[in-house]
Short mmCIF file of C-alpha atoms in Angstrom, two decimals:
data_model
loop_
_atom_site.label_atom_id
_atom_site.label_comp_id
_atom_site.label_asym_id
_atom_site.label_seq_id
_atom_site.Cartn_x
_atom_site.Cartn_y
_atom_site.Cartn_z
CA MET A 27 -8.02 28.23 28.53
CA ALA A 28 -6.41 27.80 25.15
CA LYS A 29 -6.15 31.55 24.73
CA ASP A 30 -4.19 31.94 27.97
CA ARG A 31 -1.34 30.11 26.38
CA LYS A 32 -0.68 32.63 23.63
CA VAL A 33 1.52 34.45 26.12
CA HIS A 34 4.81 36.20 25.40
CA GLU A 35 7.66 33.78 25.75
CA GLU A 36 10.12 35.78 27.85
CA GLU A 37 10.73 32.84 30.10
CA THR A 38 11.37 30.06 27.61
CA GLN A 39 13.19 31.61 24.64
CA GLU A 40 15.38 28.74 23.62
CA GLU A 41 13.92 25.78 21.84
CA ALA A 42 14.26 22.42 23.59
CA PRO A 43 15.32 20.20 20.73
CA ILE A 44 13.15 17.18 20.11
CA TYR A 45 15.42 14.20 19.61
CA GLY A 46 16.00 10.55 20.42
CA ASP A 47 13.10 8.28 21.35
CA ILE A 48 10.55 11.08 21.39
CA LEU A 49 11.45 12.28 17.90
CA GLU A 50 11.42 8.73 16.51
CA THR A 51 7.99 8.12 18.05
CA VAL A 52 6.67 11.39 16.63
CA LEU A 53 7.98 10.37 13.19
CA SER A 54 6.29 6.97 13.43
CA HIS A 55 2.96 8.85 13.31
CA VAL A 56 3.96 10.76 10.16
CA PRO A 57 2.93 9.36 6.73
CA LEU A 58 5.74 8.23 4.44
CA ILE A 59 5.19 11.02 1.92
CA ASP A 60 5.72 13.64 4.66
CA LEU A 61 8.83 11.86 5.97
CA VAL A 62 10.67 12.87 2.80
CA SER A 63 10.75 16.52 3.83
CA ALA A 64 11.22 15.58 7.50
CA SER A 65 14.39 13.69 6.57
CA GLN A 66 15.76 16.85 4.95
CA VAL A 67 15.43 19.05 8.05
CA SER A 68 18.84 18.15 9.44
CA ARG A 69 21.27 15.26 9.66
CA SER A 70 19.93 14.20 13.04
CA TRP A 71 16.35 14.25 11.73
CA SER A 72 17.47 12.21 8.72
CA GLY A 73 18.94 9.66 11.12
CA ALA A 74 15.79 9.73 13.25
CA VAL A 75 13.62 9.07 10.16
CA SER A 76 15.74 6.06 9.17
CA SER A 77 15.78 4.70 12.69
CA SER A 78 12.06 5.22 13.16
CA LEU A 79 11.35 3.41 9.87
CA ARG A 80 13.61 0.55 10.79
CA HIS A 81 12.57 -0.02 14.40
CA LEU A 82 9.26 1.62 15.18
CA LYS A 83 7.07 1.56 12.09
CA ARG A 84 8.41 -0.18 9.04
CA ILE A 85 7.65 0.71 5.46
CA LYS A 86 4.92 -1.47 3.97
CA PRO A 87 4.07 -2.12 0.31
CA TRP A 88 1.54 0.24 -1.25
CA LEU A 89 -1.64 -0.79 -3.03
CA ILE A 90 -1.71 1.09 -6.36
CA VAL A 91 -5.14 1.73 -7.88
CA HIS A 92 -5.72 3.19 -11.34
CA THR A 93 -9.05 4.01 -12.88
CA GLN A 94 -9.60 4.74 -16.54
CA SER A 95 -12.63 6.36 -18.14
CA THR A 96 -14.19 4.31 -20.92
CA ARG A 97 -14.83 7.44 -23.01
CA PRO A 98 -12.30 9.62 -24.90
CA PRO A 99 -9.85 10.96 -23.90
CA TYR A 100 -9.80 7.91 -21.56
CA ALA A 101 -8.49 9.95 -18.65
CA THR A 102 -6.90 8.02 -15.80
CA THR A 103 -6.59 8.64 -12.10
CA ALA A 104 -3.96 7.12 -9.83
CA HIS A 105 -4.24 6.54 -6.11
CA ALA A 106 -2.25 4.55 -3.62
CA TYR A 107 -2.98 3.11 -0.19
CA ASP A 108 -0.15 3.05 2.36
CA PRO A 109 -0.86 0.40 5.03
CA ARG A 110 1.81 1.89 7.30
CA SER A 111 -0.14 5.06 8.00
CA GLY A 112 -3.53 3.96 6.67
CA ASP A 113 -3.59 6.93 4.28
CA TRP A 114 -4.89 7.07 0.72
CA ILE A 115 -2.74 9.21 -1.54
CA GLN A 116 -3.71 10.69 -4.88
CA ILE A 117 -0.89 10.72 -7.42
CA HIS A 118 -1.25 13.50 -9.96
CA HIS A 119 0.35 12.05 -13.05
CA GLN A 120 -0.86 10.72 -16.36
CA PRO A 121 0.33 7.76 -18.43
CA PRO A 122 1.37 8.80 -21.99
CA THR A 123 -1.63 10.34 -23.68
CA ASP A 124 -0.62 9.94 -27.35
CA HIS A 125 -0.92 6.17 -27.33
CA VAL A 126 -3.81 5.50 -25.05
CA SER A 127 -5.59 2.19 -25.02
CA ALA A 128 -7.18 0.03 -22.35
CA LEU A 129 -5.12 0.09 -19.15
CA ARG A 130 -4.47 -3.44 -17.90
CA SER A 131 -2.37 -5.47 -15.53
CA SER A 132 -1.77 -9.23 -15.23
CA HIS A 133 0.24 -9.20 -12.02
CA SER A 134 1.22 -6.92 -9.16
CA THR A 135 4.11 -4.93 -10.53
CA LEU A 136 3.40 -4.18 -14.18
CA SER A 137 0.71 -2.06 -15.83
CA TYR A 138 0.39 -1.84 -19.60
CA MET A 139 -1.61 -0.57 -22.55
CA LEU A 140 -1.60 -2.55 -25.79
CA SER A 141 -2.80 -1.21 -29.12
CA PRO A 142 -2.28 -2.66 -32.64
CA SER A 143 0.75 -0.43 -33.16
CA LYS A 144 2.17 0.34 -29.74
CA PHE A 145 2.88 -1.37 -26.44
CA ALA A 146 3.26 0.89 -23.41
CA PHE A 147 4.25 -0.46 -20.01
CA SER A 148 5.30 0.75 -16.57
CA SER A 149 6.73 -1.18 -13.65
CA ASP A 150 8.26 1.46 -11.38
CA PRO A 151 6.70 1.60 -7.91
CA LEU A 152 4.52 4.65 -8.57
CA ARG A 153 3.91 3.89 -12.28
CA LEU A 154 5.37 7.25 -13.27
CA THR A 155 7.74 6.16 -16.05
CA TRP A 156 6.11 4.68 -19.12
CA HIS A 157 8.04 2.93 -21.90
CA VAL A 158 6.42 2.99 -25.33
CA VAL A 159 7.67 0.45 -27.88
CA ASP A 160 6.38 -1.20 -31.04
CA ALA A 161 3.60 -3.70 -30.44
CA PRO A 162 4.37 -7.44 -30.66
CA LEU A 163 3.87 -9.11 -34.04
CA VAL A 164 0.77 -11.11 -33.13
CA TRP A 165 -2.31 -9.00 -32.39
CA ARG A 166 -3.82 -9.93 -29.03
CA THR A 167 -6.92 -8.66 -27.32
CA ASP A 168 -6.50 -10.19 -23.91
CA PRO A 169 -3.00 -11.57 -23.32
CA ILE A 170 -1.16 -12.16 -20.11
CA VAL A 171 1.74 -9.78 -19.72
CA ALA A 172 4.48 -10.15 -17.14
CA GLU A 173 7.83 -8.59 -16.42
CA VAL A 174 10.47 -11.14 -15.47
CA GLY A 175 13.88 -9.58 -14.93
CA ASP A 176 14.81 -7.70 -18.12
CA SER A 177 12.11 -9.38 -20.18
CA VAL A 178 8.47 -8.55 -20.75
CA VAL A 179 6.55 -11.69 -21.69
CA VAL A 180 3.34 -11.40 -23.72
CA ALA A 181 1.43 -14.65 -24.04
CA GLY A 182 -1.88 -15.85 -25.41
CA GLY A 183 -4.92 -13.65 -25.80
CA ALA A 184 -4.72 -13.88 -29.59
CA CYS A 185 -7.84 -13.92 -31.75
CA ASP A 186 -9.38 -17.11 -33.12
CA TYR A 187 -8.28 -16.47 -36.69
CA GLU A 188 -4.65 -15.92 -35.76
CA ASP A 189 -2.32 -18.76 -36.64
CA ASP A 190 -1.46 -19.51 -33.08
CA PRO A 191 -3.71 -18.37 -30.22
CA LEU A 192 -1.09 -19.69 -27.82
CA SER A 193 1.76 -17.64 -29.24
CA VAL A 194 4.34 -16.18 -26.89
CA GLU A 195 6.62 -13.22 -27.56
CA VAL A 196 9.24 -11.74 -25.29
CA TYR A 197 10.47 -8.15 -25.33
CA ASP A 198 14.07 -7.81 -24.21
CA ARG A 199 14.52 -4.44 -22.48
CA ARG A 200 18.27 -4.58 -22.93
CA ASN A 201 18.25 -4.53 -26.75
CA GLY A 202 14.68 -3.35 -27.40
CA GLU A 203 13.78 -6.39 -29.49
CA TRP A 204 10.89 -8.81 -29.64
CA SER A 205 11.47 -12.53 -30.16
CA ALA A 206 9.01 -15.38 -30.63
CA CYS A 207 9.18 -18.28 -28.17
CA GLN A 208 7.78 -21.71 -27.50
CA SER A 209 4.00 -21.37 -27.50
CA MET A 210 1.90 -21.85 -24.40
CA PRO A 211 1.09 -25.48 -23.55
CA ALA A 212 -1.68 -26.92 -25.75
CA MET A 213 -3.93 -27.74 -22.79
CA LEU A 214 -4.45 -24.00 -22.31
CA LYS A 215 -5.92 -23.50 -25.78
CA ASP A 216 -9.41 -22.83 -24.47
CA SER A 217 -8.30 -20.61 -21.66
CA ALA A 218 -5.29 -18.71 -22.97
CA ALA A 219 -6.59 -15.32 -21.90
CA SER A 220 -6.15 -13.17 -18.86
CA THR A 221 -9.70 -13.73 -17.62
CA SER A 222 -9.11 -17.46 -17.11
CA LEU A 223 -5.49 -17.33 -16.05
CA SER A 224 -3.62 -15.92 -13.11
CA VAL A 225 0.03 -14.88 -13.34
CA ALA A 226 2.82 -14.72 -10.77
CA VAL A 227 6.49 -13.87 -11.17
CA HIS A 228 8.69 -15.81 -8.80
CA GLY A 229 12.30 -16.94 -8.75
CA GLY A 230 13.04 -15.56 -12.21
CA LYS A 231 10.14 -17.40 -13.84
CA MET A 232 6.60 -16.57 -14.87
CA TYR A 233 3.97 -18.94 -13.47
CA VAL A 234 0.60 -19.20 -15.17
CA ALA A 235 -2.28 -20.91 -13.38
CA GLU A 236 -5.68 -21.82 -14.78
CA LYS A 237 -8.01 -20.28 -12.19
CA CYS A 238 -10.70 -22.96 -12.38
CA SER A 239 -8.45 -26.00 -12.21
CA GLY A 240 -5.30 -24.80 -10.46
CA LEU A 241 -3.16 -26.40 -13.20
CA THR A 242 -0.01 -24.33 -13.44
CA HIS A 243 2.86 -23.99 -15.88
CA SER A 244 6.08 -22.04 -15.61
CA PHE A 245 7.93 -20.12 -18.29
CA ASP A 246 11.63 -19.25 -18.13
CA PRO A 247 12.43 -16.21 -20.32
CA ASN A 248 16.10 -17.20 -20.47
CA SER A 249 15.57 -20.69 -21.87
CA LYS A 250 12.28 -19.50 -23.43
CA ALA A 251 10.75 -22.82 -22.44
CA TRP A 252 7.64 -23.96 -20.60
CA ARG A 253 7.56 -26.51 -17.77
CA GLY A 254 4.75 -28.26 -15.96
CA PRO A 255 1.91 -28.81 -15.42
CA TYR A 256 1.88 -28.59 -11.66
CA ASP A 257 -1.35 -29.23 -9.82
CA LEU A 258 -1.59 -26.39 -7.31
CA ARG A 259 -5.11 -27.02 -6.10
CA PRO A 260 -4.67 -28.52 -2.62
CA ASP A 261 -8.41 -28.50 -1.84
CA GLN A 262 -10.89 -29.92 -4.35
CA GLY A 263 -13.52 -27.52 -3.05
CA VAL A 264 -11.63 -24.58 -4.57
CA PHE A 265 -13.45 -23.17 -7.62
CA CYS A 266 -11.08 -20.26 -8.19
CA LEU A 267 -7.35 -20.32 -7.55
CA VAL A 268 -5.19 -17.23 -7.95
CA ILE A 269 -1.39 -17.33 -7.60
CA GLU A 270 1.08 -14.65 -6.54
CA SER A 271 4.55 -14.32 -5.08
CA ALA A 272 4.65 -13.25 -1.42
CA GLY A 273 6.70 -13.83 1.72
CA GLY A 274 9.44 -15.40 -0.39
CA ASN A 275 7.19 -18.16 -1.74
CA LEU A 276 4.84 -18.86 -4.58
CA ILE A 277 1.43 -18.62 -2.92
CA ALA A 278 -2.12 -19.36 -4.00
CA VAL A 279 -5.36 -17.87 -2.77
CA GLY A 280 -8.25 -20.28 -3.24
CA VAL A 281 -11.96 -19.52 -2.99
CA VAL A 282 -13.86 -22.51 -1.64
CA GLY A 283 -17.50 -23.23 -2.45
CA SER A 284 -19.24 -21.67 -5.45
CA PRO A 285 -19.56 -18.09 -6.77
CA GLU A 286 -23.07 -17.72 -5.32
CA SER A 287 -22.21 -19.34 -2.05
CA ILE A 288 -18.60 -19.10 -0.97
CA LYS A 289 -17.62 -21.00 2.13
CA THR A 290 -14.17 -19.63 2.82
CA VAL A 291 -10.97 -18.24 1.33
CA LYS A 292 -7.68 -20.01 2.06
CA MET A 293 -4.02 -19.34 1.34
CA TRP A 294 -1.27 -21.87 0.66
CA LYS A 295 2.43 -21.65 -0.09
CA PHE A 296 4.42 -23.95 -2.36
CA SER A 297 8.07 -24.96 -2.44
CA GLY A 298 10.27 -27.64 -3.95
CA GLU A 299 11.56 -28.25 -7.48
CA SER A 300 8.11 -29.18 -8.78
CA LEU A 301 6.17 -27.18 -6.19
CA GLU A 302 5.26 -30.45 -4.52
CA ASP A 303 5.54 -29.16 -0.93
CA VAL A 304 2.32 -27.45 0.11
CA GLU A 305 1.67 -25.69 3.38
CA VAL A 306 -1.40 -23.84 4.59
CA VAL A 307 -0.59 -20.19 5.29
CA GLY A 308 -3.96 -19.17 6.68
CA GLU A 309 -7.68 -18.84 6.26
CA MET A 310 -9.66 -15.59 5.88
CA PRO A 311 -11.71 -14.71 8.98
CA GLU A 312 -15.47 -14.81 8.51
CA GLU A 313 -15.98 -11.07 8.93
CA MET A 314 -13.62 -10.46 6.03
CA VAL A 315 -15.28 -13.10 3.88
CA GLU A 316 -18.52 -11.19 4.46
CA LYS A 317 -16.86 -7.97 3.29
CA LEU A 318 -15.60 -9.75 0.18
CA LYS A 319 -19.14 -10.94 -0.59
CA GLY A 320 -20.45 -7.41 -0.35
CA GLU A 321 -24.15 -6.75 -0.95
CA SER A 322 -24.67 -9.23 -3.76
CA SER A 323 -22.89 -12.14 -2.03
CA TYR A 324 -21.54 -13.04 -5.48
CA VAL A 325 -17.84 -13.84 -5.75
CA PRO A 326 -17.06 -15.18 -9.25
CA SER A 327 -13.33 -14.70 -8.74
CA VAL A 328 -10.85 -12.74 -6.68
CA ASN A 329 -8.06 -10.40 -7.64
CA VAL A 330 -4.81 -10.87 -5.73
CA VAL A 331 -1.78 -8.58 -5.68
CA ALA A 332 1.18 -8.91 -3.37
CA ARG A 333 4.61 -7.59 -2.55
CA GLY A 334 6.97 -8.49 0.28
CA SER A 335 4.86 -10.17 2.93
CA PHE A 336 1.69 -8.21 2.10
CA VAL A 337 -1.20 -9.73 0.17
CA PHE A 338 -4.21 -7.67 -0.99
CA ILE A 339 -7.36 -9.48 -2.08
CA HIS A 340 -10.55 -8.03 -3.52
CA ASN A 341 -13.69 -9.15 -5.35
CA PRO A 342 -13.85 -7.35 -8.73
CA SER A 343 -17.67 -7.58 -8.60
CA GLU A 344 -17.77 -5.84 -5.21
CA PRO A 345 -14.56 -3.77 -5.09
CA GLU A 346 -15.47 -1.52 -2.14
CA GLU A 347 -13.55 -3.60 0.38
CA VAL A 348 -9.96 -4.72 0.04
CA ILE A 349 -8.84 -7.50 2.34
CA GLN A 350 -5.19 -7.36 3.35
CA CYS A 351 -3.03 -10.01 4.94
CA ASP A 352 0.51 -9.73 6.29
CA ILE A 353 2.07 -13.19 6.07
CA GLY A 354 5.44 -12.17 7.50
CA ASN A 355 7.14 -14.01 10.39
CA GLY A 356 5.13 -17.18 9.80
CA ARG A 357 1.90 -15.50 10.90
CA CYS A 358 -1.23 -14.33 9.12
CA ARG A 359 -2.50 -10.89 10.16
CA TRP A 360 -5.76 -10.06 8.42
CA GLY A 361 -7.33 -6.65 8.01
CA SER A 362 -9.59 -4.81 5.62
CA VAL A 363 -9.67 -1.35 4.15
CA ARG A 364 -12.41 0.53 2.37
CA ASN A 365 -11.27 1.27 -1.18
CA ALA A 366 -11.41 5.08 -1.23
CA VAL A 367 -11.29 5.10 -5.04
CA VAL A 368 -14.57 3.24 -5.52
CA ASN A 369 -17.57 5.54 -5.99
CA ASP A 370 -20.56 5.76 -8.34
CA THR A 371 -18.41 7.25 -11.12
CA THR A 372 -15.47 4.88 -10.88
CA ARG A 373 -17.75 1.84 -10.66
CA MET A 374 -18.54 2.52 -14.34
CA GLN A 375 -14.86 2.72 -15.22
CA ARG A 376 -12.00 0.33 -15.68
CA MET A 377 -10.08 -0.25 -12.43
CA VAL A 378 -6.57 -1.72 -12.37
CA VAL A 379 -4.93 -2.73 -9.12
CA GLY A 380 -1.24 -3.30 -8.44
CA CYS A 381 1.17 -3.46 -5.53
CA SER A 382 4.58 -1.83 -5.09
CA ASP A 383 7.53 -1.62 -2.76
CA VAL A 384 7.81 2.14 -2.31
CA ALA A 385 11.01 3.37 -0.71
CA MET A 386 11.95 6.91 0.38
CA VAL A 387 14.25 7.17 -2.62
CA ASP A 388 11.28 6.51 -4.96
CA LEU A 389 9.27 9.29 -3.31
CA ARG A 390 12.22 11.70 -3.44
CA LYS A 391 12.77 10.92 -7.12
CA ALA A 392 9.07 11.38 -7.86
CA MET A 393 8.95 14.76 -6.14
CA LEU A 394 12.00 15.95 -8.09
CA MET A 395 10.75 14.53 -11.37
CA ASP A 396 7.94 16.81 -12.22
CA ASP A 397 6.88 20.17 -10.79
CA SER A 398 3.28 19.34 -11.37
CA LEU A 399 3.55 15.97 -9.65
CA ARG A 400 1.90 16.35 -6.34
CA PHE A 401 0.82 14.00 -3.64
CA ALA A 402 -2.38 14.81 -1.89
CA ALA A 403 -3.34 12.75 1.10
CA LYS A 404 -6.96 11.81 0.77
CA HIS A 405 -8.74 10.85 3.93
CA LEU A 406 -11.89 8.80 4.19
CA GLU A 407 -14.97 10.42 5.74
CA MET B 26 9.61 23.04 42.46
CA GLU B 27 7.27 21.09 44.67
CA LEU B 28 4.52 19.01 43.25
CA GLY B 29 3.19 17.36 46.36
CA TYR B 30 3.07 14.01 44.63
CA ALA B 31 2.30 11.05 46.89
CA GLY B 32 3.90 12.86 49.77
CA GLY B 33 7.26 13.30 48.01
CA VAL B 34 8.92 16.13 46.11
CA ILE B 35 10.05 15.81 42.50
CA ASP B 36 12.78 18.00 41.13
CA VAL B 37 12.09 18.95 37.53
CA PRO B 38 15.11 20.47 35.83
CA ARG B 39 14.96 23.09 33.05
CA THR B 40 11.33 23.88 33.28
CA ASP B 41 9.32 26.91 34.30
CA ARG B 42 6.14 27.84 36.04
CA ARG B 43 4.08 27.93 32.85
CA ILE B 44 5.07 24.42 31.76
CA MET B 45 4.33 23.03 35.20
CA SER B 46 0.98 24.75 35.51
CA THR B 47 0.02 23.50 32.03
CA MET B 48 0.85 19.96 33.06
CA VAL B 49 -1.07 20.28 36.31
CA GLU B 50 -4.03 21.58 34.33
CA TRP B 51 -3.92 18.51 32.07
CA CYS B 52 -3.58 16.14 35.05
CA LYS B 53 -6.46 17.78 36.90
CA LYS B 54 -8.75 17.40 33.89
CA HIS B 55 -7.75 13.80 33.26
CA THR B 56 -8.28 12.75 36.88
CA ASP B 57 -11.73 14.33 36.97
CA GLU B 58 -14.06 11.38 37.44
CA ALA B 59 -17.01 13.29 36.06
CA ALA B 60 -15.45 13.72 32.60
CA THR B 61 -16.46 11.25 29.88
CA SER B 62 -13.88 9.90 27.44
CA ASP B 63 -15.47 11.85 24.54
CA GLU B 64 -15.33 15.02 26.61
CA LEU B 65 -11.66 14.37 27.37
CA LYS B 66 -10.90 13.82 23.66
CA ASP B 67 -12.47 17.16 22.71
CA TRP B 68 -10.73 18.89 25.62
CA ASP B 69 -7.36 17.43 24.51
CA VAL B 70 -7.82 18.80 20.99
CA GLU B 71 -8.41 22.30 22.34
CA PHE B 72 -5.61 21.89 24.86
CA VAL B 73 -2.95 21.47 22.15
CA MET B 74 -4.56 23.68 19.54
CA ASP B 75 -2.65 26.93 20.03
CA MET B 76 0.64 25.50 21.27
CA ASP B 77 3.68 26.56 19.30
CA GLN B 78 6.77 24.44 18.64
CA VAL B 79 8.94 25.94 21.39
CA PHE B 80 6.32 25.45 24.08
CA LEU B 81 5.49 21.98 22.80
CA SER B 82 9.09 20.82 22.87
CA HIS B 83 9.54 21.96 26.50
CA LEU B 84 6.24 20.46 27.56
CA MET B 85 7.06 17.17 25.88
CA LEU B 86 10.40 16.90 27.64
CA ALA B 87 8.87 17.67 31.01
CA ALA B 88 6.00 15.23 30.51
CA ASP B 89 8.40 12.54 29.33
CA TYR B 90 10.63 13.13 32.36
CA LEU B 91 7.65 12.65 34.65
CA ASP B 92 6.55 9.52 32.77
CA GLY B 93 3.27 11.14 31.86
CA THR B 94 2.84 8.69 28.96
CA GLU B 95 -0.72 9.66 28.06
CA LEU B 96 0.22 13.31 27.85
CA VAL B 97 3.38 12.47 25.91
CA ASP B 98 1.30 10.43 23.41
CA LEU B 99 -1.04 13.38 22.91
CA LEU B 100 1.85 15.79 22.37
CA GLU B 101 3.68 13.41 20.03
CA GLN B 102 0.56 13.11 17.88
CA LYS B 103 0.28 16.93 17.86
CA VAL B 104 3.87 17.35 16.68
CA ALA B 105 3.36 14.61 14.06
CA ASN B 106 0.30 16.50 12.77
CA MET B 107 2.38 19.67 12.52
CA ILE B 108 4.97 17.79 10.46
CA LYS B 109 2.15 16.47 8.29
CA GLY B 110 1.29 20.07 7.48
CA LYS B 111 -2.00 19.97 9.27
CA ASN B 112 -2.50 21.71 12.57
#
């Protein structure tokens, strides 16, 4: 049957061009990384790619997952998940190897490595470009680090014997200089480290929330001043509150119950000068709460990254499942995806999760950047 | 070209005997009540396996013209896979 078709084509020599609706539908089934070359076939294909992306299957933010070995030379791997096509992509590229230290991230768009002498950070969508500058003056083991506009804010995480464990320094990317700022609010003195705090960048400010209490402060890198506190815990049953910026609002994901016995996971959005207007965005369906609990049913905290209207939530103790939620158009569409990066080897390693808006221009730039930079689509099972 | 469809005749422009017979073959298989959905899936994979771009583009146009949406979906996925670099 199939063999019959390998017949000489005397009858149909000319190619019937594929165009219009059919071409755009075909392209909606093609992963974003392959659309780059598809858009270079011809002008009409380039138009079809744009139209297909705009009307049929829009671009969605990517989940960026890095792992880092805990043994020298501390090799890293980089993968990304594209919700649009449901593909996992391996990115073959290494952060700078001469100044390697623990890879970390405090919020969705910035990854960094901090050593006593150097501070390396990356915030481009695919984390390909790394900037290496002198480390801030105060040595910190576990600070919160956020990029707000042209500034990179490094706060807290300083050792006990330092003068000021709440010290804040800001790196200005325009002139390459560090400056000291108003310290973090005194009430954070026992929790001024990234393990107890969650960070979100929204409306040109950095918001810092204490996970256990929901008490939140904001920092403006222009005035270099702190404001707050704001009480962002709308439900007293929440034992862990994590903030992020999504869907145009400051949002919070709250885990209700206790680490050993979680009842539910809810999402709220805040607006108003002092974040006084609270609205429920949605509640995680039971089947996804079960996935978050994993085998141990232990959820001490959750990790939340977001971009655009997409929110990704996972349990760092049971990272196999990532719960995703699209909060666009006033709705809440929940889904889950198996984290293809998690395996017996990577479970023993450091894993850093971020989220990026990846556009065609970013992929084109990446493919031109480095001959050895390759994307390999990695499929589950 | 006559198709004997519901008693009427459908004129299909710019197509040839091979395209039509391929489509009839697909329709016959997919209207076979004895075939299970798994069997149909495997048959579909083999059906498109050796098709080249020229043949595919003609077949897609003809199927689209006849509103054979299921067949069009299958062919669109096949072309998308070819763009992906798989086959």
